[in-house]
PDB file of C-alpha atoms in Angstrom:
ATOM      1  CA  UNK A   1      -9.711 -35.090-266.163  1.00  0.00           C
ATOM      2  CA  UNK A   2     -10.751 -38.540-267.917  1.00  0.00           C
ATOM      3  CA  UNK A   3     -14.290 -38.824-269.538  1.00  0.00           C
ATOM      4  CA  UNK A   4     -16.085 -40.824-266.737  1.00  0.00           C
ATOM      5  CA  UNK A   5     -14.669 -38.555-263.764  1.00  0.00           C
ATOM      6  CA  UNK A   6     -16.386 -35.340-266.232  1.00  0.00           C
ATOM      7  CA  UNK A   7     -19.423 -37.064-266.693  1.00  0.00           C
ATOM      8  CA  UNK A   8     -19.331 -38.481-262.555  1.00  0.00           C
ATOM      9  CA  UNK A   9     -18.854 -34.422-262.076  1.00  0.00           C
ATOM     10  CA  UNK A  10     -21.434 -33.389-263.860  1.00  0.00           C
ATOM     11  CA  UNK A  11     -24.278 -35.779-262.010  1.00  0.00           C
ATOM     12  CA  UNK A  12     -22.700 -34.409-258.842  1.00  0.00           C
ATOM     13  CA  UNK A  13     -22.996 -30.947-259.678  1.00  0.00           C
ATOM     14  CA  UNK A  14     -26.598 -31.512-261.049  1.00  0.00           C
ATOM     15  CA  UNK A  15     -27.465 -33.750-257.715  1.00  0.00           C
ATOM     16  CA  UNK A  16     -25.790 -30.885-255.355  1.00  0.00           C
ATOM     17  CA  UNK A  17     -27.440 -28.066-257.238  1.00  0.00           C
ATOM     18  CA  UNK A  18     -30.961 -29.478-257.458  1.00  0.00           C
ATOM     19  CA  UNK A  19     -31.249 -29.823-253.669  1.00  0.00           C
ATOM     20  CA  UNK A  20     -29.733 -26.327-253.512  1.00  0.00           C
ATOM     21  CA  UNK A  21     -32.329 -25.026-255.925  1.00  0.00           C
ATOM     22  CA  UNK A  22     -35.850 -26.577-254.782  1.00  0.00           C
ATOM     23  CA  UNK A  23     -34.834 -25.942-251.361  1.00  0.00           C
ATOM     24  CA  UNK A  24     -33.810 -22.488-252.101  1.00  0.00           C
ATOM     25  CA  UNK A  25     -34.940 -20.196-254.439  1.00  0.00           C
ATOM     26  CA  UNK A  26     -38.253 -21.964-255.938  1.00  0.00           C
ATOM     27  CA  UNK A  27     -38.907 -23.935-252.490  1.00  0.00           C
ATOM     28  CA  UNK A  28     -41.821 -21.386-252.086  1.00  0.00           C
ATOM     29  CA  UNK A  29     -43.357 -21.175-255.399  1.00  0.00           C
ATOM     30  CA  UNK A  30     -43.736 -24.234-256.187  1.00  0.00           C
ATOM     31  CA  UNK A  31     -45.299 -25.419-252.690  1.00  0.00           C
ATOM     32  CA  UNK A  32     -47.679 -22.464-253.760  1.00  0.00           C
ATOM     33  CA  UNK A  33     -48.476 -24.473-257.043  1.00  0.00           C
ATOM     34  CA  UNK A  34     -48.210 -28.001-256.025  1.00  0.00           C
ATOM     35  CA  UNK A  35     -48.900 -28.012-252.553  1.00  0.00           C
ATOM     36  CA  UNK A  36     -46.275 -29.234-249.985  1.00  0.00           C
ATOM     37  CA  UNK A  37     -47.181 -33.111-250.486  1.00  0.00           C
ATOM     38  CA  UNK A  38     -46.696 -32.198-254.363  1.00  0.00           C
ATOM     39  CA  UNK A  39     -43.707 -30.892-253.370  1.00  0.00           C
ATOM     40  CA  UNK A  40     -42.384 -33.237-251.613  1.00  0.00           C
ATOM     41  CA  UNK A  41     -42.970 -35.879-253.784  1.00  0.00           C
ATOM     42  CA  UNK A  42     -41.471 -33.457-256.790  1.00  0.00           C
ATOM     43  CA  UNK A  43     -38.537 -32.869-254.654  1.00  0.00           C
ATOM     44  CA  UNK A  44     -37.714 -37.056-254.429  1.00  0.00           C
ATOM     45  CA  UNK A  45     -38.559 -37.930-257.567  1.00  0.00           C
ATOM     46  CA  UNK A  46     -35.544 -35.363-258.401  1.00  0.00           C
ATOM     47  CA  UNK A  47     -33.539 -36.355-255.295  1.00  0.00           C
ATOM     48  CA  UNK A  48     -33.782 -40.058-256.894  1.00  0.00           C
ATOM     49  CA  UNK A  49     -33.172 -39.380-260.285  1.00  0.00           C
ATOM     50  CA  UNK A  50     -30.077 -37.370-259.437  1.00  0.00           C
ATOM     51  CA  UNK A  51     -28.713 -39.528-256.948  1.00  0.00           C
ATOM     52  CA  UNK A  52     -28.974 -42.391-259.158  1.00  0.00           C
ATOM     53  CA  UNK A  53     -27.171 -40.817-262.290  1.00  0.00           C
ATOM     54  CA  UNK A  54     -24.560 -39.851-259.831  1.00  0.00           C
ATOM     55  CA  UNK A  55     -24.195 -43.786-258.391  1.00  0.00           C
ATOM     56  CA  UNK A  56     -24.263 -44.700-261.834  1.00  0.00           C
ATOM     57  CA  UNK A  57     -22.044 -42.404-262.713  1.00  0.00           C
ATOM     58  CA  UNK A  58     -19.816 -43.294-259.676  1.00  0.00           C
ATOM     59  CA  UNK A  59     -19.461 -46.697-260.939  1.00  0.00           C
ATOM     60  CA  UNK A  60     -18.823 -45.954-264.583  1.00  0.00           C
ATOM     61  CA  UNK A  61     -15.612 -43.708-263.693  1.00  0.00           C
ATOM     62  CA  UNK A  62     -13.711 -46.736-262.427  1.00  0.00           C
ATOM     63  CA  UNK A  63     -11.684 -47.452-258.973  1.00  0.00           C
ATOM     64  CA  UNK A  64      -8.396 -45.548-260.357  1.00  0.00           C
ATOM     65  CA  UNK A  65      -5.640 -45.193-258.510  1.00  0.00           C
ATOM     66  CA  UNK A  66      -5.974 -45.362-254.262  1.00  0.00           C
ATOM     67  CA  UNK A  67      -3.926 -42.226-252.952  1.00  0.00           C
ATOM     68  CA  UNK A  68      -2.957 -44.817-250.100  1.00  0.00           C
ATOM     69  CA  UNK A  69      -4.219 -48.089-249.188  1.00  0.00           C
ATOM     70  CA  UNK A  70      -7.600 -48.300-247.221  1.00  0.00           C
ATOM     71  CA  UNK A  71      -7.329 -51.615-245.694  1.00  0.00           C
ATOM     72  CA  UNK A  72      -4.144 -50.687-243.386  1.00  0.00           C
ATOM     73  CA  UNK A  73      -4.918 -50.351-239.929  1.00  0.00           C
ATOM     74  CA  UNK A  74      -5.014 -46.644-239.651  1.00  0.00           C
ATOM     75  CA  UNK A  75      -7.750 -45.880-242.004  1.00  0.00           C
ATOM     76  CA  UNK A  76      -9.382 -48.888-241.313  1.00  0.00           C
ATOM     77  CA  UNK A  77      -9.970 -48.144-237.556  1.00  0.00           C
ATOM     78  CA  UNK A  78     -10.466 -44.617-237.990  1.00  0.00           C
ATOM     79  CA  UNK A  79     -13.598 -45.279-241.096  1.00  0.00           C
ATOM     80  CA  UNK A  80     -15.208 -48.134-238.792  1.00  0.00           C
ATOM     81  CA  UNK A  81     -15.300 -45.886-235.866  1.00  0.00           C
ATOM     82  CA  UNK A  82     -16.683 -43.032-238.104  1.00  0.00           C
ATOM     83  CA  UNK A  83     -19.150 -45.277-239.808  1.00  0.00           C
ATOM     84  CA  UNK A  84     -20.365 -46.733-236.715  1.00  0.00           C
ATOM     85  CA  UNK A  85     -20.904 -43.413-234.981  1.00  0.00           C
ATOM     86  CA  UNK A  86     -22.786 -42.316-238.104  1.00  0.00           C
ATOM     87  CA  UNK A  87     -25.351 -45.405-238.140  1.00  0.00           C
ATOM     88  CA  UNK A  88     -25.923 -44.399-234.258  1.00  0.00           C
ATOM     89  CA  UNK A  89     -26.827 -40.883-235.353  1.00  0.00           C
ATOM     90  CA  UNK A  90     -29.143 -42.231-238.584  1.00  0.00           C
ATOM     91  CA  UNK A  91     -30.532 -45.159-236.211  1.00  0.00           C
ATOM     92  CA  UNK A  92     -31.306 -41.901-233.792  1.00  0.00           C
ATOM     93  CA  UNK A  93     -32.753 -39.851-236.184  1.00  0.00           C
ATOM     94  CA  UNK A  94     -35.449 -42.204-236.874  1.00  0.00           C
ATOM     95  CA  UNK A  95     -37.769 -41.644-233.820  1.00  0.00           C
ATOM     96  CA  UNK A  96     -39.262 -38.409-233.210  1.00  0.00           C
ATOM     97  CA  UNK A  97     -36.340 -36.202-235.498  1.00  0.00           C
ATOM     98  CA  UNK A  98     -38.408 -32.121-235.468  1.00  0.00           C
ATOM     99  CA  UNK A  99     -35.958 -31.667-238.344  1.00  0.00           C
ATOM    100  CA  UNK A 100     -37.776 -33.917-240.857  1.00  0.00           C
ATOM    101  CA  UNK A 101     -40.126 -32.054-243.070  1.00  0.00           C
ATOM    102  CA  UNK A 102     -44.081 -32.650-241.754  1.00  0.00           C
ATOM    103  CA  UNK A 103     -42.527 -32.850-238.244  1.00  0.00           C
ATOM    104  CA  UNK A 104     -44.866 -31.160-235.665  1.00  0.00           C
ATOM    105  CA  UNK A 105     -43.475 -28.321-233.604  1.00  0.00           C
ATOM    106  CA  UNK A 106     -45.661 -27.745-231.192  1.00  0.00           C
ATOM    107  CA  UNK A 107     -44.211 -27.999-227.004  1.00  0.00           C
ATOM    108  CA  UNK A 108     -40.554 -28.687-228.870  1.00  0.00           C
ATOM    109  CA  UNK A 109     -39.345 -25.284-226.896  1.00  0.00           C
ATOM    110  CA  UNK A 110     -41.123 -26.814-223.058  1.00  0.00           C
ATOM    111  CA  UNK A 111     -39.226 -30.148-223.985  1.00  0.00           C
ATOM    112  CA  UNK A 112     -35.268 -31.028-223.362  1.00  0.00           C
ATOM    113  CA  UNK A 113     -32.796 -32.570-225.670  1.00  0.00           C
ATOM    114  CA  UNK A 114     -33.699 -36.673-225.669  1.00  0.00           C
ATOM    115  CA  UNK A 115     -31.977 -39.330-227.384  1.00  0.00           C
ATOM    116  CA  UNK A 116     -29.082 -38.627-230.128  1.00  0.00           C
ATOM    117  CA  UNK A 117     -30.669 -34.996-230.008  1.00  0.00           C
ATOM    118  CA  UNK A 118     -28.454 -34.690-226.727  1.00  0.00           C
ATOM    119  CA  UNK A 119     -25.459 -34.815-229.457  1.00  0.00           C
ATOM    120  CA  UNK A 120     -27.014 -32.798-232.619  1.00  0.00           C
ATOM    121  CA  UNK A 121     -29.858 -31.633-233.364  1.00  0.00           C
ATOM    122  CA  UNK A 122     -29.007 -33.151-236.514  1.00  0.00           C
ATOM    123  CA  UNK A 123     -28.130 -36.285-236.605  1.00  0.00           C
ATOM    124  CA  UNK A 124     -29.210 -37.626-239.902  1.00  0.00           C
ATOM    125  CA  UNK A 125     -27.456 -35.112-242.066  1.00  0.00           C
ATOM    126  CA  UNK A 126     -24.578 -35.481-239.537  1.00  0.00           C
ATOM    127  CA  UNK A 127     -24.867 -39.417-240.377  1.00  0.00           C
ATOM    128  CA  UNK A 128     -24.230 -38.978-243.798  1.00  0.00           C
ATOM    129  CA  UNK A 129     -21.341 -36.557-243.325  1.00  0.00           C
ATOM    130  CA  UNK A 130     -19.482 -38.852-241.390  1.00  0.00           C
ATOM    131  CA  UNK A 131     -20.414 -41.888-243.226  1.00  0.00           C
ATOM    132  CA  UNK A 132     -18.823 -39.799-246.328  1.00  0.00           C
ATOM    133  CA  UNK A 133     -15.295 -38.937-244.395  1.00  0.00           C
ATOM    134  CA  UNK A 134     -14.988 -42.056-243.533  1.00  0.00           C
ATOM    135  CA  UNK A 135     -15.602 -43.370-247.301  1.00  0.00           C
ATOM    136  CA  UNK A 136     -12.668 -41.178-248.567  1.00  0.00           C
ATOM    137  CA  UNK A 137     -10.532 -42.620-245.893  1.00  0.00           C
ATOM    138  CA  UNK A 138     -10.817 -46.190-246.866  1.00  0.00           C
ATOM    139  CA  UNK A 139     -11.097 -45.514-250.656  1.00  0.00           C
ATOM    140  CA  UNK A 140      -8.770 -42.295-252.063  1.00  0.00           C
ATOM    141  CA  UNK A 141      -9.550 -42.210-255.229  1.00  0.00           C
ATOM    142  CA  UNK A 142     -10.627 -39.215-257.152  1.00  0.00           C
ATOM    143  CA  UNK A 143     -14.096 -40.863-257.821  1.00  0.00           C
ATOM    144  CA  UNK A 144     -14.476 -41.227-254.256  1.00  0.00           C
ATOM    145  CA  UNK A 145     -13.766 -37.619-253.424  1.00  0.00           C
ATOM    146  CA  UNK A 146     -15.641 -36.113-255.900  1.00  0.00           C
ATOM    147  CA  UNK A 147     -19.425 -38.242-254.988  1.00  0.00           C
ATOM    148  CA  UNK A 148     -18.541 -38.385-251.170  1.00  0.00           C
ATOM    149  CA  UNK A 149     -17.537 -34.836-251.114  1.00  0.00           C
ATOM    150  CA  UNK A 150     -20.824 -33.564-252.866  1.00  0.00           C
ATOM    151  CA  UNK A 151     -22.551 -36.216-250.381  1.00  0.00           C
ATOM    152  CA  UNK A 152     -20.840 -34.769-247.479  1.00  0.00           C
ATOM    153  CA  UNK A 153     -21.281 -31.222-248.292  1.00  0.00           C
ATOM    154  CA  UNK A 154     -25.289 -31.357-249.590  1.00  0.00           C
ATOM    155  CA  UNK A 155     -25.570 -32.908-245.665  1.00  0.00           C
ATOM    156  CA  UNK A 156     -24.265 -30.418-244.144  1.00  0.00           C
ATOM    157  CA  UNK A 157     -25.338 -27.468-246.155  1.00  0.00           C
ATOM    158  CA  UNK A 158     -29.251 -29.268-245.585  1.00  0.00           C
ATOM    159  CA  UNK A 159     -28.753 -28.998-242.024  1.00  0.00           C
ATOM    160  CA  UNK A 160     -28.319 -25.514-242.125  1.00  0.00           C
ATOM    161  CA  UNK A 161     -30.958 -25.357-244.320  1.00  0.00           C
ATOM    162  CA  UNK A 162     -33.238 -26.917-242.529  1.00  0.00           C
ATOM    163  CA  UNK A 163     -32.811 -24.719-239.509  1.00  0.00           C
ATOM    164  CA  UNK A 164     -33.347 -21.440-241.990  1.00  0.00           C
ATOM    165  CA  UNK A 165     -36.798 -23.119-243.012  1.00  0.00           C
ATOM    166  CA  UNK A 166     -37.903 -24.063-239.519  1.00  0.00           C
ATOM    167  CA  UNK A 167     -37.187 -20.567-238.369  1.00  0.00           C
ATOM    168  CA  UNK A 168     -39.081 -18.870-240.882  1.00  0.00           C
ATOM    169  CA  UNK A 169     -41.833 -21.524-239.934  1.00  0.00           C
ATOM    170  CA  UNK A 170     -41.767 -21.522-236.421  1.00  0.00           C
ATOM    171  CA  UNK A 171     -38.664 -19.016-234.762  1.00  0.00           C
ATOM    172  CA  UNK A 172     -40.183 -19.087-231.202  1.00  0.00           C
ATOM    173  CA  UNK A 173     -40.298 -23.118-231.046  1.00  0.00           C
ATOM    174  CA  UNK A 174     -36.988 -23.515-233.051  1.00  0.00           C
ATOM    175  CA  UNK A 175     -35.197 -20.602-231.982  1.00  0.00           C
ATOM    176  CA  UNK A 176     -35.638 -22.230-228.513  1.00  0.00           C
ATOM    177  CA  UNK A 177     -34.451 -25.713-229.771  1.00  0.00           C
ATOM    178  CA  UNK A 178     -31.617 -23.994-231.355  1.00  0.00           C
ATOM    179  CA  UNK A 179     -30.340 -22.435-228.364  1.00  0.00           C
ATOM    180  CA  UNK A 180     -30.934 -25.633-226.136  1.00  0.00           C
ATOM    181  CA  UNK A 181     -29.023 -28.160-228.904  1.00  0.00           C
ATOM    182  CA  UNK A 182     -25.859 -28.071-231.398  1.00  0.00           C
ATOM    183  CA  UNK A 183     -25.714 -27.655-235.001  1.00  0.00           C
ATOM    184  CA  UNK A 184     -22.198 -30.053-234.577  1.00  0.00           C
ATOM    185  CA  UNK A 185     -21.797 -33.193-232.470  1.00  0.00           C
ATOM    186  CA  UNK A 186     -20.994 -32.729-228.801  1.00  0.00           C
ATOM    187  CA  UNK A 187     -18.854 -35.656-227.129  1.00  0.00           C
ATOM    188  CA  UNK A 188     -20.554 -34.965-223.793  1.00  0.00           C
ATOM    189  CA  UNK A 189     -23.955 -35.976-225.263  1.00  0.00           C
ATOM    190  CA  UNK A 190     -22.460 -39.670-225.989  1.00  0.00           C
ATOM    191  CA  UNK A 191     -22.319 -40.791-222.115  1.00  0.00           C
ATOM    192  CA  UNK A 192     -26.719 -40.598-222.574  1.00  0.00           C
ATOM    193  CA  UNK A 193     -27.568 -42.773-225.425  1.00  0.00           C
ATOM    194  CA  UNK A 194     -26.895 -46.142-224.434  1.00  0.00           C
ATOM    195  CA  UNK A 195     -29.071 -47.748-225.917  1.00  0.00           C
ATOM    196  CA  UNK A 196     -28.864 -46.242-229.396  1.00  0.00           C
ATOM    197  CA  UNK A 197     -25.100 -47.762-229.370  1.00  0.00           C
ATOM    198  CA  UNK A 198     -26.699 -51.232-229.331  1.00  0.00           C
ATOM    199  CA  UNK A 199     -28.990 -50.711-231.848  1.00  0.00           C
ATOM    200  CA  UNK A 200     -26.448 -48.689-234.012  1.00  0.00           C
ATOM    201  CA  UNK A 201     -24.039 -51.770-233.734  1.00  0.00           C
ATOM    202  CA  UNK A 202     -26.673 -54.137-234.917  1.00  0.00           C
ATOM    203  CA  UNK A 203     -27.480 -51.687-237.914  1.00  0.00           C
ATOM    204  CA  UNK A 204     -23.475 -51.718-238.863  1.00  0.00           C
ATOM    205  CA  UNK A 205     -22.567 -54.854-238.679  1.00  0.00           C
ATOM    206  CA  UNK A 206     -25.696 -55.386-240.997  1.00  0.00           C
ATOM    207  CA  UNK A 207     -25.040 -52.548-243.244  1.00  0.00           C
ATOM    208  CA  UNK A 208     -20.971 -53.823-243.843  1.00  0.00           C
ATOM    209  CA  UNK A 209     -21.715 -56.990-244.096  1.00  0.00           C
ATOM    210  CA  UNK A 210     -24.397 -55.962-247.381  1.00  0.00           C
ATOM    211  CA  UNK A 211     -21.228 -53.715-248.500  1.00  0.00           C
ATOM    212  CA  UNK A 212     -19.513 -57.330-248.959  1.00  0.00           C
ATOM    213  CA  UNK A 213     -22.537 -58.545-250.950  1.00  0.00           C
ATOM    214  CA  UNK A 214     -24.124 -55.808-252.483  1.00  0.00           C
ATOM    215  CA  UNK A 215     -19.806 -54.686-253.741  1.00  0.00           C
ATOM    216  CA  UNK A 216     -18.404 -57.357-253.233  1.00  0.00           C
ATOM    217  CA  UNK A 217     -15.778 -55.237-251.042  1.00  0.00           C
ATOM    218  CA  UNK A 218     -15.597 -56.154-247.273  1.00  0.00           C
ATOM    219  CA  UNK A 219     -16.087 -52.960-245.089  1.00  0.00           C
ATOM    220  CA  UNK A 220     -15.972 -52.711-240.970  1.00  0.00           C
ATOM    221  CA  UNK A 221     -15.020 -55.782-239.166  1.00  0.00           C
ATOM    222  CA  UNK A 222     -15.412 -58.201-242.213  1.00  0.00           C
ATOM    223  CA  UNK A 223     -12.045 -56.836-243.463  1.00  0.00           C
ATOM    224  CA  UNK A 224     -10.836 -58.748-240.372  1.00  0.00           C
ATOM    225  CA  UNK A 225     -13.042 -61.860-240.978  1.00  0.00           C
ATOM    226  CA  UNK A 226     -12.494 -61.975-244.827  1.00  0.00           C
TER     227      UNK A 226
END
């Protein structure tokens, strides 16, 4: 393996494994010593210190070679429908999401599913996975696969996190949520959240067209319009 795809490694496994730890193993302790604001705020300074080495990183290693080409119509249908469908579930989770951390769980069991929460009871980690398939598809490279992979993977393994933590904080509310929600997207849940497919378009367009200028690499519809 070159030198930059070790070092891009490395800040991966270090940006996986620090998530892993401080919500794992010394979660407890240290919202013993610091308090769960200190903790929190411990926990992103880490999250953004990681995450940066590993974009850093990312960049350092170099395009290399694309296992196919991303722009062909394939791949690029099958990312912008993926990426769009992930800005829905991130423009969803904004509003109300019982998964975030300070989120009050009091009633949740008395209410019904609303909004994206009809689809997952997860919908930002969700976001991110999808958002991360749908990177590999338009850019196979090993750099790619090795920071959307870890991205992919720390989302998912946080949403099963997170329900392990709300249990232990509150089984009778969450237990109930659990059972009345899905852990994966369900299709059927699409048909109810109109309205968060408007504002997830308007998010995506904006988000691909800031790929172009931010990378200066079109993504979404501005392939098309490039």
């Amino acid at each position: 393996m070159e030198e930059g795809l070790l070092k891009l490694a490395a800040a991966c496994v270090l940006f996986v494994g620090s998530h892993m730890v401080m919500s794992g193993p010394v979660r407890a302790p240290l919202v013993r010593s610091l308090g769960q604001r200190g903790f929190l705020g411990l926990y992103t300074l880490v999250a953004i210190v990681t995450f940066g080495w590993a974009i850093l990183s990312f960049h350092r290693a170099g395009r290399g070679t694309m296992l196919w080409d991303g722009t062909a119509l394939v791949p690029w249908l099958i990312a912008s429908a993926l990426t769009l469908f992930a800005m829905v579930l991130l423009v969803g989770s904004l509003s109300g999401n019982p998964a975030l951390p300070d989120a009050n769980l009091a009633g949740l069991s008395a209410r019904k599913p609303w909004g994206i929460f009809q689809v997952t009871r997860h919908p930002m980690m969700m976001g991110i996975a999808f958002w991360a398939v749908a990177h590999m598809l338009v850019s196979p490279t090993a750099r790619t696969a090795l920071f959307d992979l870890s991205l992919g993977l720390l989302a998912l393994a946080g949403a099963a996190a997170q329900d392990r933590r709300k249990l232990a904080r509150n089984s009778r509310e969450w237990g109930v949520w659990m059972a009345r929600t899905s852990f994966w997207p369900r299709p059927r849940g699409l048909s109810r959240i109109g309205n968060l497919w408007a504002a997830g378009l308007l998010a995506w367009l904006a988000a691909t067209a800031a790929h172009m200028w931010l990378g200066g690499i079109p993504a979404g519809i501005w392939i098309v319009l490039s």
